[in-house]
């Protein structure tokens, strides 16, 4: 039996439509245009593509978009002063500093300089802590998108065994924390985990976020499990070109799993949609607007 493919592109279009109607409502009823600023330091090609896509989606949703491009050799002080200007700009409700940053700029120092209320990436320690203890917080976009797709297909996640492979601050740890908040029994697996295939075979929900191309094989998968593949790995093809693959061996895993996200077209598109949704949340909170009063459909 072949797994049901979770189409992240279609799902993200629905989220973006909802966001666009919420932007229209905020403009009409509150005279408020949500604004998102993205800061890119350096010339990393993958980051340039992400930032261009974020900018386009922000504008398409009817939001204000500010893109700040700084050269590779920008100092930490300069980046911090840009963040401070954006913190103080009332027309900007969300700030995202694209990672990775060049080595002379301390990532933690920059992330922690962002006003937690504008931290649409959810990477500030205040937001990490608030989320962990169940207080309202900005939640990292990639894990948020994963949870939305899982709940859409599985409904209530409570009591399910969830295994997250990878313990990064951006995906693995917040993903585990969100699954715990959904009352899953959560295991975080990583490079030191003993007998990883056996750990994975216990997973009703398997989230792969390690950055190792096609590492998760078909015989690691519990029959009927939901697999969320966060990996985006560029690998060579026989004709000398390259193609994108995830951390899961899709062709093998789809024969065993119940649900699976493809790469590309799974988690990736949802991340940008969730960034826009987080910007709406930030704009509402900073203006004392009840987000629940906004339209819920596109
Ligand atoms: N680089 C790769 N993914 C992300 C992300 O989700 N947020 C930021 N700020 N940088 C990234």
CSV table of C-alpha atoms and ligand atoms in Angstrom, one decimal:
chain,number,residue,atom,x,y,z
A,1,UNK,CA,0.0,0.0,0.0
A,2,UNK,CA,1.3,3.4,-0.9
A,3,UNK,CA,1.2,6.4,1.6
A,4,UNK,CA,-1.0,9.4,1.1
A,5,UNK,CA,1.2,12.3,0.0
A,6,UNK,CA,0.8,15.5,2.0
A,7,UNK,CA,0.9,18.3,-0.5
A,8,UNK,CA,2.6,21.2,1.3
A,9,UNK,CA,2.2,23.4,-1.7
A,10,UNK,CA,-1.6,23.1,-1.8
A,11,UNK,CA,-1.8,23.4,2.0
A,12,UNK,CA,0.4,26.5,2.0
A,13,UNK,CA,-1.7,28.2,-0.7
A,14,UNK,CA,-4.7,27.8,1.6
A,15,UNK,CA,-2.8,29.3,4.5
A,16,UNK,CA,-1.6,32.2,2.3
A,17,UNK,CA,-5.2,32.9,1.1
A,18,UNK,CA,-6.3,33.0,4.7
A,19,UNK,CA,-3.5,35.4,5.6
A,20,UNK,CA,-4.4,37.6,2.6
A,21,UNK,CA,-8.0,37.9,3.7
A,22,UNK,CA,-6.8,38.7,7.3
A,23,UNK,CA,-4.5,41.4,5.9
A,24,UNK,CA,-7.5,42.9,4.0
A,25,UNK,CA,-9.6,42.8,7.2
A,26,UNK,CA,-6.9,44.5,9.3
A,27,UNK,CA,-6.6,47.3,6.7
A,28,UNK,CA,-10.3,47.8,6.4
A,29,UNK,CA,-11.3,47.6,10.1
A,30,UNK,CA,-8.2,48.8,11.9
A,31,UNK,CA,-6.3,50.8,9.3
A,32,UNK,CA,-3.4,48.5,9.9
A,33,UNK,CA,-1.0,47.0,7.3
A,34,UNK,CA,1.2,44.3,8.8
A,35,UNK,CA,4.9,44.8,7.9
A,36,UNK,CA,7.6,42.2,7.7
A,37,UNK,CA,11.4,43.0,7.5
A,38,UNK,CA,13.9,40.4,6.3
A,39,UNK,CA,17.6,41.0,6.9
A,40,UNK,CA,20.1,39.2,4.7
A,41,UNK,CA,23.8,39.5,5.4
A,42,UNK,CA,26.1,38.2,2.6
A,43,UNK,CA,25.7,36.3,-0.6
A,44,UNK,CA,24.7,32.8,0.3
A,45,UNK,CA,22.8,31.5,-2.8
A,46,UNK,CA,20.3,29.4,-0.9
A,47,UNK,CA,19.5,32.3,1.5
A,48,UNK,CA,19.1,34.7,-1.5
A,49,UNK,CA,16.4,32.3,-2.9
A,50,UNK,CA,14.6,32.1,0.5
A,51,UNK,CA,14.6,35.8,1.0
A,52,UNK,CA,13.4,36.5,-2.5
A,53,UNK,CA,10.5,34.0,-2.0
A,54,UNK,CA,9.7,35.5,1.4
A,55,UNK,CA,9.6,39.0,-0.1
A,56,UNK,CA,7.3,37.9,-2.9
A,57,UNK,CA,4.9,36.1,-0.7
A,58,UNK,CA,4.7,39.0,1.7
A,59,UNK,CA,3.8,41.5,-1.0
A,60,UNK,CA,1.3,39.0,-2.5
A,61,UNK,CA,-0.4,38.8,0.8
A,62,UNK,CA,-0.8,42.6,0.8
A,63,UNK,CA,1.7,43.2,3.6
A,64,UNK,CA,4.4,45.8,3.8
A,65,UNK,CA,7.8,44.1,2.9
A,66,UNK,CA,11.2,45.5,3.8
A,67,UNK,CA,14.2,43.7,2.5
A,68,UNK,CA,17.6,44.8,4.0
A,69,UNK,CA,20.7,43.4,2.2
A,70,UNK,CA,24.0,43.9,3.9
A,71,UNK,CA,27.4,42.9,2.5
A,72,UNK,CA,29.3,39.8,3.6
A,73,UNK,CA,31.8,41.8,5.7
A,74,UNK,CA,29.2,43.7,7.7
A,75,UNK,CA,30.2,44.0,11.4
A,76,UNK,CA,28.0,42.7,14.2
A,77,UNK,CA,27.5,46.3,15.4
A,78,UNK,CA,26.0,47.3,12.0
A,79,UNK,CA,23.7,44.3,12.0
A,80,UNK,CA,22.6,45.1,15.6
A,81,UNK,CA,21.9,48.7,14.7
A,82,UNK,CA,19.7,47.6,11.8
A,83,UNK,CA,17.8,45.3,14.2
A,84,UNK,CA,17.4,48.2,16.6
A,85,UNK,CA,16.0,50.5,13.9
A,86,UNK,CA,13.5,47.8,13.0
A,87,UNK,CA,12.6,47.2,16.6
A,88,UNK,CA,11.7,50.9,16.8
A,89,UNK,CA,9.8,51.1,13.5
A,90,UNK,CA,6.0,51.0,14.3
A,91,UNK,CA,5.2,49.9,10.7
A,92,UNK,CA,7.3,46.7,11.1
A,93,UNK,CA,5.6,44.0,13.1
A,94,UNK,CA,7.9,41.1,12.2
A,95,UNK,CA,11.7,40.9,11.9
A,96,UNK,CA,13.6,37.9,10.4
A,97,UNK,CA,17.4,37.8,10.2
A,98,UNK,CA,18.2,35.1,7.7
A,99,UNK,CA,20.6,32.5,9.0
A,100,UNK,CA,23.4,31.5,8.6
A,101,UNK,CA,25.2,34.8,9.4
A,102,UNK,CA,28.9,35.3,8.5
A,103,UNK,CA,31.4,34.2,11.1
A,104,UNK,CA,32.2,37.8,12.4
A,105,UNK,CA,28.5,38.2,13.5
A,106,UNK,CA,27.4,36.3,16.6
A,107,UNK,CA,24.1,34.7,15.8
A,108,UNK,CA,22.8,34.5,19.3
A,109,UNK,CA,23.6,38.1,20.0
A,110,UNK,CA,21.6,39.2,16.9
A,111,UNK,CA,18.7,36.9,17.5
A,112,UNK,CA,18.4,38.0,21.1
A,113,UNK,CA,18.5,41.7,20.1
A,114,UNK,CA,15.2,41.3,18.2
A,115,UNK,CA,12.2,42.5,20.1
A,116,UNK,CA,10.5,39.2,21.2
A,117,UNK,CA,7.1,40.7,20.1
A,118,UNK,CA,8.5,41.0,16.6
A,119,UNK,CA,10.4,37.8,16.6
A,120,UNK,CA,8.4,36.0,13.8
A,121,UNK,CA,11.0,33.3,13.6
A,122,UNK,CA,10.4,32.4,17.2
A,123,UNK,CA,14.1,32.0,17.9
A,124,UNK,CA,14.5,34.5,20.8
A,125,UNK,CA,15.1,32.7,24.1
A,126,UNK,CA,12.0,34.5,25.5
A,127,UNK,CA,9.8,32.9,22.9
A,128,UNK,CA,11.5,29.5,23.3
A,129,UNK,CA,10.9,29.6,27.0
A,130,UNK,CA,7.3,30.9,26.7
A,131,UNK,CA,6.4,28.2,24.3
A,132,UNK,CA,8.0,25.5,26.5
A,133,UNK,CA,5.9,26.5,29.5
A,134,UNK,CA,2.7,26.9,27.5
A,135,UNK,CA,2.5,30.8,27.4
A,136,UNK,CA,1.5,32.6,24.2
A,137,UNK,CA,4.7,32.8,22.1
A,138,UNK,CA,6.0,33.3,18.6
A,139,UNK,CA,6.5,29.7,17.4
A,140,UNK,CA,9.3,28.8,14.8
A,141,UNK,CA,7.8,28.6,11.3
A,142,UNK,CA,9.1,25.2,10.1
A,143,UNK,CA,7.9,23.2,13.2
A,144,UNK,CA,4.6,25.1,13.2
A,145,UNK,CA,4.0,24.1,9.5
A,146,UNK,CA,4.8,20.5,10.4
A,147,UNK,CA,2.3,20.5,13.2
A,148,UNK,CA,-0.4,22.1,11.0
A,149,UNK,CA,0.0,19.3,8.4
A,150,UNK,CA,0.0,16.6,11.0
A,151,UNK,CA,-3.1,17.8,12.7
A,152,UNK,CA,-4.9,18.3,9.4
A,153,UNK,CA,-4.3,14.6,8.5
A,154,UNK,CA,-4.3,12.8,11.9
A,155,UNK,CA,-6.6,15.1,14.0
A,156,UNK,CA,-5.8,14.7,17.7
A,157,UNK,CA,-2.2,13.8,18.1
A,158,UNK,CA,-2.4,13.0,21.8
A,159,UNK,CA,-0.8,9.7,23.0
A,160,UNK,CA,1.0,9.1,19.7
A,161,UNK,CA,4.7,8.1,19.7
A,162,UNK,CA,6.6,10.9,18.0
A,163,UNK,CA,10.3,10.6,17.1
A,164,UNK,CA,12.2,13.7,16.0
A,165,UNK,CA,15.6,13.0,14.4
A,166,UNK,CA,17.7,16.1,14.9
A,167,UNK,CA,18.2,18.4,17.8
A,168,UNK,CA,18.8,21.8,16.2
A,169,UNK,CA,17.5,25.0,17.8
A,170,UNK,CA,15.6,25.9,14.6
A,171,UNK,CA,13.8,22.7,14.0
A,172,UNK,CA,14.5,19.6,16.2
A,173,UNK,CA,14.0,21.1,19.7
A,174,UNK,CA,11.0,23.3,18.9
A,175,UNK,CA,9.4,20.5,17.0
A,176,UNK,CA,9.7,18.2,20.0
A,177,UNK,CA,8.4,20.9,22.2
A,178,UNK,CA,5.3,21.5,20.0
A,179,UNK,CA,4.6,17.7,19.8
A,180,UNK,CA,4.8,17.5,23.6
A,181,UNK,CA,2.3,20.3,23.8
A,182,UNK,CA,0.0,18.2,21.6
A,183,UNK,CA,0.4,15.4,24.3
A,184,UNK,CA,2.6,13.1,22.1
A,185,UNK,CA,5.1,10.8,23.7
A,186,UNK,CA,8.3,12.4,22.3
A,187,UNK,CA,11.7,11.0,21.6
A,188,UNK,CA,14.5,13.3,20.3
A,189,UNK,CA,17.0,11.2,18.4
A,190,UNK,CA,20.4,12.4,17.2
A,191,UNK,CA,23.9,11.4,16.1
A,192,UNK,CA,24.6,9.6,19.4
A,193,UNK,CA,21.3,7.7,19.5
A,194,UNK,CA,21.8,3.9,19.7
A,195,UNK,CA,20.0,1.8,17.2
A,196,UNK,CA,18.3,4.6,15.4
A,197,UNK,CA,16.3,2.4,13.0
A,198,UNK,CA,14.7,0.6,16.0
A,199,UNK,CA,13.8,3.9,17.6
A,200,UNK,CA,12.2,5.1,14.4
A,201,UNK,CA,10.2,1.9,14.0
A,202,UNK,CA,8.4,2.8,17.2
A,203,UNK,CA,7.2,6.2,15.7
A,204,UNK,CA,3.6,6.9,14.8
A,205,UNK,CA,5.0,10.3,13.8
A,206,UNK,CA,8.5,10.5,12.4
A,207,UNK,CA,10.0,13.9,11.8
A,208,UNK,CA,13.4,13.9,10.0
A,209,UNK,CA,15.5,17.0,10.4
A,210,UNK,CA,19.1,16.0,10.2
A,211,UNK,CA,20.4,17.1,6.8
A,212,UNK,CA,21.5,13.7,5.7
A,213,UNK,CA,20.2,12.8,2.2
A,214,UNK,CA,17.8,9.8,2.2
A,215,UNK,CA,19.0,8.5,5.5
A,216,UNK,CA,15.7,7.1,6.7
A,217,UNK,CA,15.1,3.9,4.9
A,218,UNK,CA,11.8,2.0,4.3
A,219,UNK,CA,12.5,-0.6,7.0
A,220,UNK,CA,12.9,2.2,9.6
A,221,UNK,CA,9.3,3.1,9.2
A,222,UNK,CA,6.4,1.7,11.2
A,223,UNK,CA,3.5,0.6,8.9
A,224,UNK,CA,1.0,3.5,8.6
A,225,UNK,CA,3.2,6.1,10.3
A,226,UNK,CA,3.1,9.8,9.4
A,227,UNK,CA,6.4,11.0,8.0
A,228,UNK,CA,7.4,14.6,7.9
A,229,UNK,CA,10.6,15.2,6.0
A,230,UNK,CA,12.3,18.5,6.8
A,231,UNK,CA,15.5,17.8,4.9
A,232,UNK,CA,16.5,19.7,1.8
A,233,UNK,CA,19.6,18.2,0.4
A,234,UNK,CA,21.1,18.9,-3.1
A,235,UNK,CA,22.6,15.7,-4.5
A,236,UNK,CA,24.3,15.0,-7.9
A,237,UNK,CA,22.4,13.2,-10.7
A,238,UNK,CA,23.9,10.9,-13.2
A,239,UNK,CA,23.7,13.6,-16.0
A,240,UNK,CA,25.9,15.9,-13.9
A,241,UNK,CA,23.0,18.1,-12.8
A,242,UNK,CA,21.6,18.1,-9.2
A,243,UNK,CA,18.3,17.4,-7.6
A,244,UNK,CA,16.7,18.0,-4.2
A,245,UNK,CA,16.0,15.1,-1.9
A,246,UNK,CA,14.9,14.9,1.7
A,247,UNK,CA,16.3,13.1,4.8
A,248,UNK,CA,13.9,10.2,4.0
A,249,UNK,CA,14.3,7.7,1.2
A,250,UNK,CA,10.9,8.7,-0.3
A,251,UNK,CA,10.5,5.8,-2.7
A,252,UNK,CA,11.1,3.2,0.0
A,253,UNK,CA,9.2,5.0,2.9
A,254,UNK,CA,6.1,5.7,0.9
A,255,UNK,CA,5.4,2.0,0.5
A,256,UNK,CA,5.3,1.6,4.3
A,257,UNK,CA,4.0,4.9,5.7
A,258,UNK,CA,0.4,6.1,6.0
A,259,UNK,CA,1.3,9.7,5.2
A,260,UNK,CA,4.4,11.3,3.9
A,261,UNK,CA,5.6,14.8,2.8
A,262,UNK,CA,7.6,15.0,-0.4
A,263,UNK,CA,10.8,17.0,-1.0
A,264,UNK,CA,10.4,19.4,-2.7
A,265,UNK,CA,6.8,20.5,-2.2
A,266,UNK,CA,6.2,19.4,1.4
A,267,UNK,CA,7.5,21.2,4.5
A,268,UNK,CA,9.3,24.0,2.5
A,269,UNK,CA,6.3,25.9,1.2
A,270,UNK,CA,4.6,25.7,4.6
A,271,UNK,CA,7.5,27.5,6.3
A,272,UNK,CA,6.9,30.7,4.4
A,273,UNK,CA,3.1,30.5,4.8
A,274,UNK,CA,3.7,30.2,8.6
A,275,UNK,CA,6.0,33.2,8.6
A,276,UNK,CA,3.2,35.3,7.1
A,277,UNK,CA,0.8,33.8,9.7
A,278,UNK,CA,3.2,34.7,12.5
A,279,UNK,CA,3.5,38.3,11.2
A,280,UNK,CA,-0.3,38.6,11.4
A,281,UNK,CA,-0.1,37.3,15.0
A,282,UNK,CA,2.6,39.8,15.9
A,283,UNK,CA,0.7,42.7,14.3
A,284,UNK,CA,-2.5,41.8,16.2
A,285,UNK,CA,-0.8,41.3,19.5
A,286,UNK,CA,1.1,44.6,19.3
A,287,UNK,CA,-2.1,46.5,18.4
A,288,UNK,CA,-4.4,44.8,21.0
A,289,UNK,CA,-6.5,43.1,18.2
A,290,UNK,CA,-8.1,39.7,18.9
A,291,UNK,CA,-6.7,37.5,16.1
A,292,UNK,CA,-9.7,35.2,16.5
A,293,UNK,CA,-11.9,38.1,15.2
A,294,UNK,CA,-10.2,37.9,11.8
A,295,UNK,CA,-11.5,35.8,8.9
A,296,UNK,CA,-10.5,32.2,9.2
A,297,UNK,CA,-10.9,31.2,5.5
A,298,UNK,CA,-9.3,32.5,2.3
B,1,LIG,N1,17.8,29.8,7.5
B,1,LIG,C1,17.2,28.6,7.1
B,1,LIG,N2,16.0,28.5,7.6
B,1,LIG,C2,15.7,29.6,8.3
B,1,LIG,C3,14.6,30.1,9.1
B,1,LIG,O1,13.6,29.4,9.3
B,1,LIG,N3,14.8,31.3,9.6
B,1,LIG,C4,15.9,32.1,9.5
B,1,LIG,N4,15.9,33.3,10.1
B,1,LIG,N5,16.9,31.7,8.8
B,1,LIG,C5,16.9,30.4,8.2
